[in-house]
Tab-separated table of N, CA and C in Angstrom:
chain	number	residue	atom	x	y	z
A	1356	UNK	N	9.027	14.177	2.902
A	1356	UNK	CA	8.097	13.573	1.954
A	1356	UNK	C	8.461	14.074	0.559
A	1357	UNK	N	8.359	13.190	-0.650
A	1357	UNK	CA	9.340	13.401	-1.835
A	1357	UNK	C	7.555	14.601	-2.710
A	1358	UNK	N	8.143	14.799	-3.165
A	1358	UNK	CA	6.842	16.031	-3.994
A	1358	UNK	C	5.817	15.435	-4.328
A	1359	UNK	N	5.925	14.224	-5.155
A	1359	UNK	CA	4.202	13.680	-5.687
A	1359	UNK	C	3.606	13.504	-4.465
A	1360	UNK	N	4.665	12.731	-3.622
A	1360	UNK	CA	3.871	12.580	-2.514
A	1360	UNK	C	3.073	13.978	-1.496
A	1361	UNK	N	4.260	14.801	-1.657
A	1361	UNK	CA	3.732	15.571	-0.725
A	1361	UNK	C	2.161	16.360	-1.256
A	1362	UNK	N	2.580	16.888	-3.012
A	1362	UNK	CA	1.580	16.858	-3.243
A	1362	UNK	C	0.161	16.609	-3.489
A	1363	UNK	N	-0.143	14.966	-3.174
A	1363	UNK	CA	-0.989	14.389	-3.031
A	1363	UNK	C	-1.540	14.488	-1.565
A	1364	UNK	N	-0.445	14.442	-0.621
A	1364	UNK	CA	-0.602	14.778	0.938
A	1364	UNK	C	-1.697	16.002	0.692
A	1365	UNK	N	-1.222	17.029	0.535
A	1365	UNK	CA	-1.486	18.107	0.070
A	1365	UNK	C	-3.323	18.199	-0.476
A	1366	UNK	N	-3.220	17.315	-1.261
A	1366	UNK	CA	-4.580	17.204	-1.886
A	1366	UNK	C	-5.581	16.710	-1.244
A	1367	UNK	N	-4.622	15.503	-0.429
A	1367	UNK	CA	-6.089	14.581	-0.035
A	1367	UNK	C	-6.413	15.689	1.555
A	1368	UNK	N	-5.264	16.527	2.085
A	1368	UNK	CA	-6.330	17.260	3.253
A	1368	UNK	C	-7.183	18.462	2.716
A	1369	UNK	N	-6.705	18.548	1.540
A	1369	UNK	CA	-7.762	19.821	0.819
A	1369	UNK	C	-9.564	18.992	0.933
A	1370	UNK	N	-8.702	18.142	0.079
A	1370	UNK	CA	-10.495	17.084	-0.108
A	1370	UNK	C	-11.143	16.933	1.423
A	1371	UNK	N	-10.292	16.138	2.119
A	1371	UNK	CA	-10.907	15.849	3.587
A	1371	UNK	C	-11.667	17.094	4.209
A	1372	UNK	N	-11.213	18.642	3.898
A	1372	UNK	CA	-11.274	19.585	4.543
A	1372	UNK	C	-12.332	20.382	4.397
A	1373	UNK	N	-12.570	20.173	2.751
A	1373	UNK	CA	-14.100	20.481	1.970
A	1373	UNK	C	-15.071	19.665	2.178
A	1374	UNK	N	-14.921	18.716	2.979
A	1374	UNK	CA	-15.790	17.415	3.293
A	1374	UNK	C	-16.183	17.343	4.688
A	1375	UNK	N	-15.627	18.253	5.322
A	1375	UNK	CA	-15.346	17.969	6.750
A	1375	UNK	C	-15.442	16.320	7.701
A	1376	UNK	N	-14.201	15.946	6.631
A	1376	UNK	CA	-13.762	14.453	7.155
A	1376	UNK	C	-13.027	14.080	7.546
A	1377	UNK	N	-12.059	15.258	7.996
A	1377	UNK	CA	-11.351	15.227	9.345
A	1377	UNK	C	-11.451	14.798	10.315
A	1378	UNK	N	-12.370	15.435	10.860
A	1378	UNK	CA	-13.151	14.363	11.910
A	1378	UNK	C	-12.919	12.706	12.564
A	1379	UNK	N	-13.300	11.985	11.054
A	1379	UNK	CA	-13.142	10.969	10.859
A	1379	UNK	C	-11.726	10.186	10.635
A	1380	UNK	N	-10.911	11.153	10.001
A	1380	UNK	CA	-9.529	10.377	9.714
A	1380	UNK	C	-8.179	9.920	10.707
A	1381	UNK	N	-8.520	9.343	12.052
A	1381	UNK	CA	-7.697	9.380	12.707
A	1381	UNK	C	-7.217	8.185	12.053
A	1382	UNK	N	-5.557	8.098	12.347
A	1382	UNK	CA	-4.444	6.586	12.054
A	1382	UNK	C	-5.532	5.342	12.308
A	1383	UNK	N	-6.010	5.400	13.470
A	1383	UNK	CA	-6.682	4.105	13.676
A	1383	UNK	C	-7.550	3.762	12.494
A	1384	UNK	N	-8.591	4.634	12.790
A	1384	UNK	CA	-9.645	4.826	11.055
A	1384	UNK	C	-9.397	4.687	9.598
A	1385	UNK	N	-7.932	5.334	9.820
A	1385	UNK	CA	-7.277	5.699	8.315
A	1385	UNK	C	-7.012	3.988	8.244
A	1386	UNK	N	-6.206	3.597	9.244
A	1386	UNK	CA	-5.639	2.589	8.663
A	1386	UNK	C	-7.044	1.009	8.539
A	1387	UNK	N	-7.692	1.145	9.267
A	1387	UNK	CA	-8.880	0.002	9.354
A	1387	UNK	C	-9.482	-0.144	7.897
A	1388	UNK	N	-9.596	1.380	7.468
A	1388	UNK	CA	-9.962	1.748	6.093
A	1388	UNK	C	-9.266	1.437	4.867
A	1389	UNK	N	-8.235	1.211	5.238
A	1389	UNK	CA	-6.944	0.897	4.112
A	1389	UNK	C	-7.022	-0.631	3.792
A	1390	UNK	N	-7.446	-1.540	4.865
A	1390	UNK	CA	-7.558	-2.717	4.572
A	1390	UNK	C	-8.750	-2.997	4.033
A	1391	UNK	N	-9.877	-2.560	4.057
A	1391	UNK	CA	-10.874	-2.689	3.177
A	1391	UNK	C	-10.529	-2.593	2.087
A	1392	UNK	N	-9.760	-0.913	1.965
A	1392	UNK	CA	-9.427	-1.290	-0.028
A	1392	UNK	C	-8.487	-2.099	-0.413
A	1393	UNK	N	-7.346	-2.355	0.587
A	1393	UNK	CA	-6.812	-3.563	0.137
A	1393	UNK	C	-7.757	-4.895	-0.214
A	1394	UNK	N	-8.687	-4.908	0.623
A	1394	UNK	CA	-9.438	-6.479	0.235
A	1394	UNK	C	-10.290	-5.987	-1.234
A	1395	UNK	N	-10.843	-4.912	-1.082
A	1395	UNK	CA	-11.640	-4.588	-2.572
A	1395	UNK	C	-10.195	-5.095	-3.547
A	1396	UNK	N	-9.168	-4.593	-3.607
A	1396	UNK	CA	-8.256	-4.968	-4.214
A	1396	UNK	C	-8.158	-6.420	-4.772
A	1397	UNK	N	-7.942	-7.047	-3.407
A	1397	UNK	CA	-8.172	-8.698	-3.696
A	1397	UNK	C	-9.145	-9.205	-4.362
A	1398	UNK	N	-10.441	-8.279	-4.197
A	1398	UNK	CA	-11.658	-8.952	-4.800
A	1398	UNK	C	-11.334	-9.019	-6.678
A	1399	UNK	N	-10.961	-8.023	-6.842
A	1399	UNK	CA	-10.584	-7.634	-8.287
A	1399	UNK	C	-9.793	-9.294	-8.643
A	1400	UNK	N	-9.031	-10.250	-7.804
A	1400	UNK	CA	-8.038	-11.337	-8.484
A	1400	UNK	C	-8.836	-12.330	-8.197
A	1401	UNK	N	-9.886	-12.274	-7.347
A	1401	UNK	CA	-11.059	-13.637	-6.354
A	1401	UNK	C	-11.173	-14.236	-7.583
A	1402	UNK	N	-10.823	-15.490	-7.784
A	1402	UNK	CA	-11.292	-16.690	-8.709
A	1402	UNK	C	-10.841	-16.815	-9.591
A	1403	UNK	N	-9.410	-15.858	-10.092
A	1403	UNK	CA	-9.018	-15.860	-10.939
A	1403	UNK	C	-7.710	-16.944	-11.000
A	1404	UNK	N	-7.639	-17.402	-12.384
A	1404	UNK	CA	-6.054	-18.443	-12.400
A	1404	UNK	C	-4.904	-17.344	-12.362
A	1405	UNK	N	-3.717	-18.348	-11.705
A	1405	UNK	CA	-2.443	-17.566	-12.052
A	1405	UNK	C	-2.697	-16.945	-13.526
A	1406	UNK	N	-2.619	-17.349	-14.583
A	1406	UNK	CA	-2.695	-17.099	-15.803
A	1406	UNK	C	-3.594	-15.586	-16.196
A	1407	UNK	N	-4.887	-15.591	-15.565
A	1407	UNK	CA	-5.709	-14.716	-15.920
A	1407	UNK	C	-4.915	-13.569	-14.584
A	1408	UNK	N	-5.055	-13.643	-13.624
A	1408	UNK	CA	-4.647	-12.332	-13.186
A	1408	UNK	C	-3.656	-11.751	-13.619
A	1409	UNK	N	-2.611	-12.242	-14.738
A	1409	UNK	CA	-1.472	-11.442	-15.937
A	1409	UNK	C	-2.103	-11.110	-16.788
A	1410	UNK	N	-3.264	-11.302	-17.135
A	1410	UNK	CA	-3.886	-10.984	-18.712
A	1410	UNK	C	-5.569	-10.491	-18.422
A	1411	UNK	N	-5.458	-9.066	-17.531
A	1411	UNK	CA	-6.474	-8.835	-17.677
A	1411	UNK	C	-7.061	-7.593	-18.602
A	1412	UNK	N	-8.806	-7.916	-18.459
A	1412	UNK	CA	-9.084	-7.269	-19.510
A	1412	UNK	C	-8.936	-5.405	-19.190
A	1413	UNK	N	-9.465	-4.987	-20.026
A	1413	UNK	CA	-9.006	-3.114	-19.801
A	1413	UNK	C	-10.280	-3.003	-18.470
A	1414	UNK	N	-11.525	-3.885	-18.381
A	1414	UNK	CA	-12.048	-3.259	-16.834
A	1414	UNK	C	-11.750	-4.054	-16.017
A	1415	UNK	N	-10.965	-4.793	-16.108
A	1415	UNK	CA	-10.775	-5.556	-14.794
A	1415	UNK	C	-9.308	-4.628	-14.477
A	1416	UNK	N	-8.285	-4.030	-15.672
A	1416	UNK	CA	-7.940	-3.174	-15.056
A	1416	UNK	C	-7.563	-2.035	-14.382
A	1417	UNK	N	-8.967	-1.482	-15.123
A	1417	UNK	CA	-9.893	-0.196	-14.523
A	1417	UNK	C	-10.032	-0.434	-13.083
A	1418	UNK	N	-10.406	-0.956	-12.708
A	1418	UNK	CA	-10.726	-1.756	-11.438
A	1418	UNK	C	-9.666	-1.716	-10.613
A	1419	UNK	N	-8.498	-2.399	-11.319
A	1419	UNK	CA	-7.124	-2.729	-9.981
A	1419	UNK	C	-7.131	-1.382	-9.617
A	1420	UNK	N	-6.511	-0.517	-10.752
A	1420	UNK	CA	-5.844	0.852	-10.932
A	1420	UNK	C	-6.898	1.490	-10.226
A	1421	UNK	N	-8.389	1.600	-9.827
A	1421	UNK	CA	-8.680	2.365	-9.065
A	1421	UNK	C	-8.556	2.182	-7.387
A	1422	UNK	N	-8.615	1.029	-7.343
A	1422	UNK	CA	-8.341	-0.041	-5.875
A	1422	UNK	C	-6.631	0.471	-5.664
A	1423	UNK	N	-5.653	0.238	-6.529
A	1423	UNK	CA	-4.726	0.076	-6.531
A	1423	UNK	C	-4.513	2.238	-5.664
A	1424	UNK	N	-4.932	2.915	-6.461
A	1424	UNK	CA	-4.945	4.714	-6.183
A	1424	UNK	C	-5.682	4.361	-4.574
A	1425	UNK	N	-7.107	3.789	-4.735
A	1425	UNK	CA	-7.390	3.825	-3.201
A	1425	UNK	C	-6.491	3.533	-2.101
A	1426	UNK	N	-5.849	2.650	-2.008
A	1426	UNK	CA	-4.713	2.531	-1.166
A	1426	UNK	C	-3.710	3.517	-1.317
A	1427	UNK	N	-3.160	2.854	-1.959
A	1427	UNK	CA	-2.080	4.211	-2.174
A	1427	UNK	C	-2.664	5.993	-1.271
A	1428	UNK	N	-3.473	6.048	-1.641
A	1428	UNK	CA	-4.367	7.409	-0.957
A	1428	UNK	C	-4.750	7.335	0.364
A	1429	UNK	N	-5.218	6.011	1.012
A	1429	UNK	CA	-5.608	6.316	2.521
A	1429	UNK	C	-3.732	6.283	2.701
A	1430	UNK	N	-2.940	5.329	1.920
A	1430	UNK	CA	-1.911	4.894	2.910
A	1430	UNK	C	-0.759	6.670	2.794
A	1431	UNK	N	-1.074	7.685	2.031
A	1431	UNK	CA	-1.084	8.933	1.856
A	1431	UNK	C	-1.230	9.560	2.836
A	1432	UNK	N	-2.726	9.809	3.320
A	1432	UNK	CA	-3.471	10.247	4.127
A	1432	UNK	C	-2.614	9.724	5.482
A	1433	UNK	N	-2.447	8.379	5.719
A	1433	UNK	CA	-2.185	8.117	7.267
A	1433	UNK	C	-0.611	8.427	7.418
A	1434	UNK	N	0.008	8.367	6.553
A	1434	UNK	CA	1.490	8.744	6.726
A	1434	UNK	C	1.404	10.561	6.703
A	1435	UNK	N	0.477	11.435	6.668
A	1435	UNK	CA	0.663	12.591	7.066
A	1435	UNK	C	-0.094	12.579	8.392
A	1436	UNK	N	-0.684	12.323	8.607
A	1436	UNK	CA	-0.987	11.976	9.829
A	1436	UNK	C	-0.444	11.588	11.062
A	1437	UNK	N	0.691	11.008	10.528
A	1437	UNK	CA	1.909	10.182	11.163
A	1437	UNK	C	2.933	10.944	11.371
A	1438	UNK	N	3.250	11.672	10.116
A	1438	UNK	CA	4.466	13.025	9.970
A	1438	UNK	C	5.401	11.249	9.301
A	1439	UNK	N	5.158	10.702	8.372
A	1439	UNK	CA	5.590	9.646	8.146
A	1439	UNK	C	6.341	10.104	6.412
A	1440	UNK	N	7.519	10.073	6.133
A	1440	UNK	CA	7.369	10.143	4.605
A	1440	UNK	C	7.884	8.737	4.258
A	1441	UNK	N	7.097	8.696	3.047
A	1441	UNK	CA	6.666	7.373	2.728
A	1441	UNK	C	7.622	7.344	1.781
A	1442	UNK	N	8.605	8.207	1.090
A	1442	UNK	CA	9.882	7.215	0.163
A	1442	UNK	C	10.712	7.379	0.966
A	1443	UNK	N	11.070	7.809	1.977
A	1443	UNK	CA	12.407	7.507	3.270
A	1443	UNK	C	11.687	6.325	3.999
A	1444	UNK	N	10.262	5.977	4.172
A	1444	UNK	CA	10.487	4.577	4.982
A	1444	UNK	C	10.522	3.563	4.087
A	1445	UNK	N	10.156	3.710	2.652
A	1445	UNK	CA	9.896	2.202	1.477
A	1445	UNK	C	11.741	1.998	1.469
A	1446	UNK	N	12.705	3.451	1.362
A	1446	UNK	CA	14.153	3.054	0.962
A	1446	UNK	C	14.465	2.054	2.410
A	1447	UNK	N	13.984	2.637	3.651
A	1447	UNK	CA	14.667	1.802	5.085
A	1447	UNK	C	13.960	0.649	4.883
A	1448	UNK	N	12.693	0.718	4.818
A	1448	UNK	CA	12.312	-1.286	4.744
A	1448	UNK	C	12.976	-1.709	3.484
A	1449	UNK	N	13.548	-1.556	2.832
A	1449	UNK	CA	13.948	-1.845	1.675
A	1449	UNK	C	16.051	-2.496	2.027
A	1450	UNK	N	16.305	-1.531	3.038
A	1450	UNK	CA	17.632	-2.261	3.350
A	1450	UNK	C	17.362	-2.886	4.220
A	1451	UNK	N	16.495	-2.767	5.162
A	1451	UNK	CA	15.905	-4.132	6.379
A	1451	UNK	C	15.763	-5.134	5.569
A	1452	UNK	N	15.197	-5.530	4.574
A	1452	UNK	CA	14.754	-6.715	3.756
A	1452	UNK	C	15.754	-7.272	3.435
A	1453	UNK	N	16.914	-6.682	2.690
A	1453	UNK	CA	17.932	-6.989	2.009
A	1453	UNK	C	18.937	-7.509	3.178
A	1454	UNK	N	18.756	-7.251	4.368
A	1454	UNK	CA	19.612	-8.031	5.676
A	1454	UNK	C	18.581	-9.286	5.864
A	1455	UNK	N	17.387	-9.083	6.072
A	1455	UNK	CA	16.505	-10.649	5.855
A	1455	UNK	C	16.521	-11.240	5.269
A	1456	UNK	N	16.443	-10.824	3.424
A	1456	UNK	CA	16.609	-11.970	2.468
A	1456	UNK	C	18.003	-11.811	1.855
A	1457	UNK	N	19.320	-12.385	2.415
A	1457	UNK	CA	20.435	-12.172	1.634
A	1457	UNK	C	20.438	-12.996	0.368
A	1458	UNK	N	20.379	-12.518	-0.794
A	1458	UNK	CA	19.693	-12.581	-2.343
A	1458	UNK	C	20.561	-14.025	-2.560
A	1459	UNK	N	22.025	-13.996	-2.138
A	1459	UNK	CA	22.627	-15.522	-2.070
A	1459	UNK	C	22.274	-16.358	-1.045
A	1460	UNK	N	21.293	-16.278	0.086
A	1460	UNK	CA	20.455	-16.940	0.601
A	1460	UNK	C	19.499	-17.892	0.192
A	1461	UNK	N	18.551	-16.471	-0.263
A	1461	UNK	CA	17.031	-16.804	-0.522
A	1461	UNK	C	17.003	-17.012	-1.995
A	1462	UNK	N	17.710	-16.823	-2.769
A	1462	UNK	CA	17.355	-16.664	-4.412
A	1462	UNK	C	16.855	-18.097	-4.654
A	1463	UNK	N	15.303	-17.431	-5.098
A	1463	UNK	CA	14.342	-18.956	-5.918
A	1463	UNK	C	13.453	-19.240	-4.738
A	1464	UNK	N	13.644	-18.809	-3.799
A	1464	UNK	CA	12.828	-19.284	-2.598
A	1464	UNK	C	11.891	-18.478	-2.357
A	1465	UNK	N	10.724	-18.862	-1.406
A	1465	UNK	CA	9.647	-18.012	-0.698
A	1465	UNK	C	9.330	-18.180	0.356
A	1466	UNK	N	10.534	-19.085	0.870
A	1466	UNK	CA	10.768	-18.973	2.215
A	1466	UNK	C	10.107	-17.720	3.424
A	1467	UNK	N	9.433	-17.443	4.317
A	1467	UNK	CA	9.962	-16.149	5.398
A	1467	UNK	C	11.315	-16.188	5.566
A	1468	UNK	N	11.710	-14.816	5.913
A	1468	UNK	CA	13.160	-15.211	6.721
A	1468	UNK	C	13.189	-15.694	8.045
A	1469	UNK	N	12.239	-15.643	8.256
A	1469	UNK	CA	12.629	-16.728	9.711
A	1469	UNK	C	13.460	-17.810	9.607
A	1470	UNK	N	12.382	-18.815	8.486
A	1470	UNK	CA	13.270	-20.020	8.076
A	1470	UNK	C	14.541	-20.000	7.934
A	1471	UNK	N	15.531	-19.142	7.672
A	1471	UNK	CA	16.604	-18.366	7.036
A	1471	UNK	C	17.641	-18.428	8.412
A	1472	UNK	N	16.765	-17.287	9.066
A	1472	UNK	CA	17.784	-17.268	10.488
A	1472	UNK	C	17.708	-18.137	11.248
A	1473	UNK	N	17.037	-19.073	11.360
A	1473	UNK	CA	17.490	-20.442	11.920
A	1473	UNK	C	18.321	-21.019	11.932
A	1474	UNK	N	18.794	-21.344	10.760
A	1474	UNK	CA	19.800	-22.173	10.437
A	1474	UNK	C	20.893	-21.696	11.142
């Protein structure tokens, strides 16, 4: 696990530990929980035009940026949990992708790669 991360690892079982919310944080939990703030997340763009979700105001992006840390933090929390470090798996999904979307493939598209390996 790379240092911010670990250090945040670090932090959030300090917090959990003064809280006694351990308890509570198993993967299953952690992660059920993560999609909530992902959807709080979403709620922050609900109704908005393409246009306005590029140009928002300073609390709407007060708002992302705290939604945006909430995730980021359970998804923290469950990758120590996991024994998971999270910039060695973003670099491996990151060359998995690049065998799914070959950039002279897909470029301009939003295709899945499914569509892709069909052909």
């Amino acid at each position: 696990m790379s240092d911010p991360f670990k250090q945040l690892h670090v932090a959030m079982n300090q917090f959990a530990t003064e809280r006694d919310w351990d308890q509570f944080h198993s993967p299953k939990n952690l992660a059920m929980a993560l999609t909530v703030e992902a959807a709080e997340l979403q709620e922050c763009f609900q109704w908005l035009t393409e246009a306005q979700s590029k140009d928002l105001d300073e609390a709407q992006l007060a708002a992302v940026r705290d939604e945006i840390a909430d995730v980021q933090l359970y998804l923290i929390r469950l990758a120590g949990k996991l024994g998971v470090d999270i910039e060695q798996a973003c670099w491996e999904k990151m060359e998995k992708n690049a065998k799914k979307y070959p950039a002279e493939q897909v470029k301009g598209s939003a295709k899945k790669y499914t569509h892709y390996q069909s052909e």
